């Protein structure tokens, strides 16, 4: 009835005591916001963004590579030895990891979706799964390229005090200390007598 002051939809949604429709609507809206789902979509929300599609494609390729190499070595290697997975899937994993880092950097600046926040939960969960498989399950580790320079600089800094004290010792002239005794006024009886005279 249009003559009534309150909204028809509102009266239908809040007609029951629990207001179940309103509660569910709020729950889904909060979940959508908390999961940053809009960050996986294009600006008009007409579909997945190009970067999300590219990431999910690489994620599927990585999982396929893991599975393929596990099947290949299952017959002759122990379950704890995943060298084939680490060797053959290293390039795929590295590209996926680089893309994820770029997406994070782009997303801080607004990204394709126009929302500046975390990446959407689908992308973050996919990367978390891949990193856990790579590091914990397969125990693959990428050697750090900065190790040698860090060790060299640390050794140089630790060696500096030794060089300083050694050069200081070698270049300084060791002089023998000659003790010079100060001359003291000898107190004799005559001085005491002179003082008593004048007092």
PDB file of C-alpha atoms in Angstrom:
ATOM      1  CA  UNK A   1       0.000   0.000   0.000  1.00  0.00           C
ATOM      2  CA  UNK A   2       1.667   3.201  -1.164  1.00  0.00           C
ATOM      3  CA  UNK A   3      -0.243   5.303   1.334  1.00  0.00           C
ATOM      4  CA  UNK A   4       1.617   3.699   4.213  1.00  0.00           C
ATOM      5  CA  UNK A   5       4.669   5.608   5.437  1.00  0.00           C
ATOM      6  CA  UNK A   6       7.028   2.649   5.937  1.00  0.00           C
ATOM      7  CA  UNK A   7       8.663   0.702   3.151  1.00  0.00           C
ATOM      8  CA  UNK A   8       6.937  -2.522   2.020  1.00  0.00           C
ATOM      9  CA  UNK A   9      10.243  -4.415   1.575  1.00  0.00           C
ATOM     10  CA  UNK A  10      11.352  -3.398   5.051  1.00  0.00           C
ATOM     11  CA  UNK A  11       8.171  -4.713   6.651  1.00  0.00           C
ATOM     12  CA  UNK A  12       8.525  -8.069   4.843  1.00  0.00           C
ATOM     13  CA  UNK A  13      12.240  -8.450   5.742  1.00  0.00           C
ATOM     14  CA  UNK A  14      11.703  -7.613   9.417  1.00  0.00           C
ATOM     15  CA  UNK A  15       8.393  -9.415   9.857  1.00  0.00           C
ATOM     16  CA  UNK A  16       9.790 -12.363  11.849  1.00  0.00           C
ATOM     17  CA  UNK A  17      11.326 -12.074  15.322  1.00  0.00           C
ATOM     18  CA  UNK A  18      14.797 -13.302  14.261  1.00  0.00           C
ATOM     19  CA  UNK A  19      14.880 -11.194  11.098  1.00  0.00           C
ATOM     20  CA  UNK A  20      16.617 -14.086   9.387  1.00  0.00           C
ATOM     21  CA  UNK A  21      16.752 -12.508   5.917  1.00  0.00           C
ATOM     22  CA  UNK A  22      18.393  -9.323   7.241  1.00  0.00           C
ATOM     23  CA  UNK A  23      20.849 -11.338   9.368  1.00  0.00           C
ATOM     24  CA  UNK A  24      21.875 -13.538   6.415  1.00  0.00           C
ATOM     25  CA  UNK A  25      22.194 -10.530   4.124  1.00  0.00           C
ATOM     26  CA  UNK A  26      24.476  -8.748   6.626  1.00  0.00           C
ATOM     27  CA  UNK A  27      26.535 -11.929   7.126  1.00  0.00           C
ATOM     28  CA  UNK A  28      27.141 -12.385   3.380  1.00  0.00           C
ATOM     29  CA  UNK A  29      27.958  -8.703   2.899  1.00  0.00           C
ATOM     30  CA  UNK A  30      30.471  -8.762   5.791  1.00  0.00           C
ATOM     31  CA  UNK A  31      32.047 -11.975   4.443  1.00  0.00           C
ATOM     32  CA  UNK A  32      32.338 -10.422   0.963  1.00  0.00           C
ATOM     33  CA  UNK A  33      34.056  -7.326   2.427  1.00  0.00           C
ATOM     34  CA  UNK A  34      36.353  -9.277   4.793  1.00  0.00           C
ATOM     35  CA  UNK A  35      37.479 -11.585   1.971  1.00  0.00           C
ATOM     36  CA  UNK A  36      38.174  -8.594  -0.340  1.00  0.00           C
ATOM     37  CA  UNK A  37      36.264 -10.401  -3.096  1.00  0.00           C
ATOM     38  CA  UNK A  38      35.886  -7.187  -5.120  1.00  0.00           C
ATOM     39  CA  UNK A  39      39.680  -7.144  -5.587  1.00  0.00           C
ATOM     40  CA  UNK A  40      39.457 -10.206  -7.868  1.00  0.00           C
ATOM     41  CA  UNK A  41      36.946  -8.518 -10.175  1.00  0.00           C
ATOM     42  CA  UNK A  42      37.119  -5.817 -12.803  1.00  0.00           C
ATOM     43  CA  UNK A  43      35.902  -2.325 -11.946  1.00  0.00           C
ATOM     44  CA  UNK A  44      32.391  -2.987 -13.214  1.00  0.00           C
ATOM     45  CA  UNK A  45      32.288  -6.412 -11.465  1.00  0.00           C
ATOM     46  CA  UNK A  46      31.510  -8.008 -14.835  1.00  0.00           C
ATOM     47  CA  UNK A  47      34.028 -10.800 -14.313  1.00  0.00           C
ATOM     48  CA  UNK A  48      37.447 -11.758 -13.011  1.00  0.00           C
ATOM     49  CA  UNK A  49      40.233  -9.276 -13.613  1.00  0.00           C
ATOM     50  CA  UNK A  50      42.950 -10.190 -16.134  1.00  0.00           C
ATOM     51  CA  UNK A  51      45.609 -10.455 -13.395  1.00  0.00           C
ATOM     52  CA  UNK A  52      43.420 -12.833 -11.351  1.00  0.00           C
ATOM     53  CA  UNK A  53      42.837 -15.062 -14.393  1.00  0.00           C
ATOM     54  CA  UNK A  54      46.588 -15.075 -15.131  1.00  0.00           C
ATOM     55  CA  UNK A  55      47.415 -15.908 -11.506  1.00  0.00           C
ATOM     56  CA  UNK A  56      44.881 -18.756 -11.269  1.00  0.00           C
ATOM     57  CA  UNK A  57      46.175 -20.178 -14.574  1.00  0.00           C
ATOM     58  CA  UNK A  58      49.760 -20.195 -13.248  1.00  0.00           C
ATOM     59  CA  UNK A  59      48.547 -21.666  -9.942  1.00  0.00           C
ATOM     60  CA  UNK A  60      46.912 -24.574 -11.801  1.00  0.00           C
ATOM     61  CA  UNK A  61      50.099 -25.092 -13.849  1.00  0.00           C
ATOM     62  CA  UNK A  62      52.156 -25.234 -10.637  1.00  0.00           C
ATOM     63  CA  UNK A  63      49.854 -27.825  -9.047  1.00  0.00           C
ATOM     64  CA  UNK A  64      49.911 -29.867 -12.277  1.00  0.00           C
ATOM     65  CA  UNK A  65      53.721 -29.731 -12.287  1.00  0.00           C
ATOM     66  CA  UNK A  66      53.860 -30.887  -8.644  1.00  0.00           C
ATOM     67  CA  UNK A  67      51.469 -33.752  -9.328  1.00  0.00           C
ATOM     68  CA  UNK A  68      53.203 -34.830 -12.563  1.00  0.00           C
ATOM     69  CA  UNK A  69      56.665 -34.937 -10.948  1.00  0.00           C
ATOM     70  CA  UNK A  70      55.382 -36.745  -7.871  1.00  0.00           C
ATOM     71  CA  UNK A  71      53.924 -39.509 -10.053  1.00  0.00           C
ATOM     72  CA  UNK A  72      57.183 -39.788 -11.961  1.00  0.00           C
ATOM     73  CA  UNK A  73      59.324 -40.370  -8.887  1.00  0.00           C
ATOM     74  CA  UNK A  74      56.915 -42.329  -6.708  1.00  0.00           C
ATOM     75  CA  UNK A  75      58.129 -45.661  -8.050  1.00  0.00           C
ATOM     76  CA  UNK A  76      61.813 -45.377  -7.114  1.00  0.00           C
ATOM     77  CA  UNK A  77      62.248 -42.653  -4.487  1.00  0.00           C
ATOM     78  CA  UNK A  78      61.290 -42.427  -0.845  1.00  0.00           C
ATOM     79  CA  UNK A  79      58.335 -40.169   0.026  1.00  0.00           C
ATOM     80  CA  UNK A  80      60.631 -37.626   1.717  1.00  0.00           C
ATOM     81  CA  UNK A  81      62.849 -37.113  -1.339  1.00  0.00           C
ATOM     82  CA  UNK A  82      61.286 -34.565  -3.696  1.00  0.00           C
ATOM     83  CA  UNK A  83      64.338 -33.487  -5.677  1.00  0.00           C
ATOM     84  CA  UNK A  84      62.568 -33.967  -9.021  1.00  0.00           C
ATOM     85  CA  UNK A  85      59.706 -31.694  -7.940  1.00  0.00           C
ATOM     86  CA  UNK A  86      62.128 -29.022  -6.742  1.00  0.00           C
ATOM     87  CA  UNK A  87      64.221 -29.191  -9.900  1.00  0.00           C
ATOM     88  CA  UNK A  88      61.471 -29.441 -12.527  1.00  0.00           C
ATOM     89  CA  UNK A  89      58.926 -27.073 -10.966  1.00  0.00           C
ATOM     90  CA  UNK A  90      61.351 -24.380  -9.812  1.00  0.00           C
ATOM     91  CA  UNK A  91      60.732 -22.127 -12.831  1.00  0.00           C
ATOM     92  CA  UNK A  92      56.919 -22.397 -12.606  1.00  0.00           C
ATOM     93  CA  UNK A  93      56.950 -21.709  -8.876  1.00  0.00           C
ATOM     94  CA  UNK A  94      59.294 -18.731  -9.274  1.00  0.00           C
ATOM     95  CA  UNK A  95      57.070 -17.143 -11.972  1.00  0.00           C
ATOM     96  CA  UNK A  96      53.973 -17.672  -9.800  1.00  0.00           C
ATOM     97  CA  UNK A  97      55.688 -16.165  -6.767  1.00  0.00           C
ATOM     98  CA  UNK A  98      56.895 -13.146  -8.788  1.00  0.00           C
ATOM     99  CA  UNK A  99      53.400 -12.583 -10.184  1.00  0.00           C
ATOM    100  CA  UNK A 100      51.914 -12.734  -6.673  1.00  0.00           C
ATOM    101  CA  UNK A 101      54.441 -10.171  -5.401  1.00  0.00           C
ATOM    102  CA  UNK A 102      53.652  -7.891  -8.364  1.00  0.00           C
ATOM    103  CA  UNK A 103      49.903  -8.237  -7.706  1.00  0.00           C
ATOM    104  CA  UNK A 104      50.443  -7.247  -4.085  1.00  0.00           C
ATOM    105  CA  UNK A 105      52.469  -4.207  -5.136  1.00  0.00           C
ATOM    106  CA  UNK A 106      49.863  -3.189  -7.752  1.00  0.00           C
ATOM    107  CA  UNK A 107      47.005  -3.707  -5.314  1.00  0.00           C
ATOM    108  CA  UNK A 108      48.525  -1.287  -2.803  1.00  0.00           C
ATOM    109  CA  UNK A 109      48.339   1.356  -5.538  1.00  0.00           C
ATOM    110  CA  UNK A 110      44.715   0.609  -6.498  1.00  0.00           C
ATOM    111  CA  UNK A 111      45.123  -2.213  -9.009  1.00  0.00           C
ATOM    112  CA  UNK A 112      42.659  -3.289 -11.708  1.00  0.00           C
ATOM    113  CA  UNK A 113      39.704  -3.494  -9.340  1.00  0.00           C
ATOM    114  CA  UNK A 114      40.103   0.063  -8.067  1.00  0.00           C
ATOM    115  CA  UNK A 115      40.143  -1.145  -4.453  1.00  0.00           C
ATOM    116  CA  UNK A 116      43.332  -0.579  -2.477  1.00  0.00           C
ATOM    117  CA  UNK A 117      43.501  -3.286   0.174  1.00  0.00           C
ATOM    118  CA  UNK A 118      44.617  -6.899   0.418  1.00  0.00           C
ATOM    119  CA  UNK A 119      44.326  -9.240  -2.525  1.00  0.00           C
ATOM    120  CA  UNK A 120      41.143 -11.271  -2.649  1.00  0.00           C
ATOM    121  CA  UNK A 121      40.988 -14.372  -0.496  1.00  0.00           C
ATOM    122  CA  UNK A 122      41.081 -16.783  -3.477  1.00  0.00           C
ATOM    123  CA  UNK A 123      44.464 -15.475  -4.645  1.00  0.00           C
ATOM    124  CA  UNK A 124      45.932 -15.314  -1.126  1.00  0.00           C
ATOM    125  CA  UNK A 125      44.751 -18.842  -0.240  1.00  0.00           C
ATOM    126  CA  UNK A 126      46.087 -20.232  -3.513  1.00  0.00           C
ATOM    127  CA  UNK A 127      49.523 -18.695  -2.869  1.00  0.00           C
ATOM    128  CA  UNK A 128      49.541 -19.895   0.751  1.00  0.00           C
ATOM    129  CA  UNK A 129      48.765 -23.454  -0.395  1.00  0.00           C
ATOM    130  CA  UNK A 130      51.540 -23.331  -3.009  1.00  0.00           C
ATOM    131  CA  UNK A 131      54.124 -21.935  -0.583  1.00  0.00           C
ATOM    132  CA  UNK A 132      53.281 -24.556   2.062  1.00  0.00           C
ATOM    133  CA  UNK A 133      53.615 -27.352  -0.485  1.00  0.00           C
ATOM    134  CA  UNK A 134      56.881 -25.934  -1.825  1.00  0.00           C
ATOM    135  CA  UNK A 135      58.601 -25.255   1.485  1.00  0.00           C
ATOM    136  CA  UNK A 136      57.078 -27.672   4.018  1.00  0.00           C
ATOM    137  CA  UNK A 137      55.889 -30.687   2.063  1.00  0.00           C
ATOM    138  CA  UNK A 138      58.544 -30.805  -0.683  1.00  0.00           C
ATOM    139  CA  UNK A 139      61.214 -29.049   1.399  1.00  0.00           C
ATOM    140  CA  UNK A 140      62.384 -27.071  -1.620  1.00  0.00           C
ATOM    141  CA  UNK A 141      64.406 -24.006  -0.827  1.00  0.00           C
ATOM    142  CA  UNK A 142      65.766 -21.346  -3.113  1.00  0.00           C
ATOM    143  CA  UNK A 143      69.358 -20.467  -2.159  1.00  0.00           C
ATOM    144  CA  UNK A 144      69.755 -16.852  -1.179  1.00  0.00           C
ATOM    145  CA  UNK A 145      71.986 -14.988  -3.629  1.00  0.00           C
ATOM    146  CA  UNK A 146      73.061 -12.468  -0.966  1.00  0.00           C
ATOM    147  CA  UNK A 147      74.760 -15.042   1.284  1.00  0.00           C
ATOM    148  CA  UNK A 148      78.339 -14.593   0.007  1.00  0.00           C
ATOM    149  CA  UNK A 149      78.390 -10.750   0.191  1.00  0.00           C
ATOM    150  CA  UNK A 150      76.836 -10.806   3.681  1.00  0.00           C
ATOM    151  CA  UNK A 151      79.467 -13.260   4.974  1.00  0.00           C
ATOM    152  CA  UNK A 152      82.287 -11.247   3.346  1.00  0.00           C
ATOM    153  CA  UNK A 153      81.147  -7.914   4.844  1.00  0.00           C
ATOM    154  CA  UNK A 154      80.564  -9.493   8.280  1.00  0.00           C
ATOM    155  CA  UNK A 155      84.020 -11.074   8.284  1.00  0.00           C
ATOM    156  CA  UNK A 156      85.630  -7.778   7.274  1.00  0.00           C
ATOM    157  CA  UNK A 157      83.860  -5.868  10.065  1.00  0.00           C
ATOM    158  CA  UNK A 158      84.784  -8.508  12.665  1.00  0.00           C
ATOM    159  CA  UNK A 159      88.418  -8.483  11.492  1.00  0.00           C
ATOM    160  CA  UNK A 160      88.794  -4.664  11.715  1.00  0.00           C
ATOM    161  CA  UNK A 161      89.449  -4.435  15.507  1.00  0.00           C
ATOM    162  CA  UNK A 162      92.169  -7.089  15.256  1.00  0.00           C
ATOM    163  CA  UNK A 163      93.886  -5.167  12.435  1.00  0.00           C
ATOM    164  CA  UNK A 164      93.574  -1.907  14.359  1.00  0.00           C
ATOM    165  CA  UNK A 165      95.120  -3.200  17.593  1.00  0.00           C
ATOM    166  CA  UNK A 166      97.821  -5.181  15.811  1.00  0.00           C
ATOM    167  CA  UNK A 167      98.903  -2.203  13.697  1.00  0.00           C
ATOM    168  CA  UNK A 168      98.752   0.038  16.736  1.00  0.00           C
ATOM    169  CA  UNK A 169     101.053  -2.317  18.622  1.00  0.00           C
ATOM    170  CA  UNK A 170     103.544  -2.736  15.762  1.00  0.00           C
ATOM    171  CA  UNK A 171     103.839   0.941  14.824  1.00  0.00           C
ATOM    172  CA  UNK A 172     103.987   2.456  18.258  1.00  0.00           C
ATOM    173  CA  UNK A 173     107.372   2.944  19.920  1.00  0.00           C
ATOM    174  CA  UNK A 174     107.629   1.126  23.146  1.00  0.00           C
ATOM    175  CA  UNK A 175     109.330   3.478  25.579  1.00  0.00           C
ATOM    176  CA  UNK A 176     110.571   2.479  28.937  1.00  0.00           C
ATOM    177  CA  UNK A 177     109.048   4.532  31.625  1.00  0.00           C
ATOM    178  CA  UNK A 178     111.496   6.435  33.722  1.00  0.00           C
ATOM    179  CA  UNK A 179     110.122   7.386  37.061  1.00  0.00           C
ATOM    180  CA  UNK A 180     111.106  10.850  38.179  1.00  0.00           C
ATOM    181  CA  UNK A 181     110.804  11.331  41.858  1.00  0.00           C
ATOM    182  CA  UNK A 182     109.538  14.778  42.839  1.00  0.00           C
ATOM    183  CA  UNK A 183     111.790  16.865  45.088  1.00  0.00           C
ATOM    184  CA  UNK A 184     110.247  17.434  48.431  1.00  0.00           C
ATOM    185  CA  UNK A 185     110.990  20.138  50.900  1.00  0.00           C
ATOM    186  CA  UNK A 186     112.961  18.586  53.662  1.00  0.00           C
ATOM    187  CA  UNK A 187     111.430  19.315  56.966  1.00  0.00           C
ATOM    188  CA  UNK A 188     114.136  19.779  59.499  1.00  0.00           C
ATOM    189  CA  UNK A 189     114.250  21.146  62.972  1.00  0.00           C
ATOM    190  CA  UNK A 190     115.566  24.538  61.850  1.00  0.00           C
ATOM    191  CA  UNK A 191     112.474  25.325  59.867  1.00  0.00           C
ATOM    192  CA  UNK A 192     110.312  24.472  62.830  1.00  0.00           C
ATOM    193  CA  UNK A 193     112.384  26.780  65.041  1.00  0.00           C
ATOM    194  CA  UNK A 194     112.020  29.667  62.553  1.00  0.00           C
ATOM    195  CA  UNK A 195     108.275  29.291  62.534  1.00  0.00           C
ATOM    196  CA  UNK A 196     108.107  29.257  66.302  1.00  0.00           C
ATOM    197  CA  UNK A 197     110.148  32.462  66.426  1.00  0.00           C
ATOM    198  CA  UNK A 198     107.754  34.417  64.309  1.00  0.00           C
ATOM    199  CA  UNK A 199     104.642  33.112  65.986  1.00  0.00           C
TER     200      UNK A 199
END
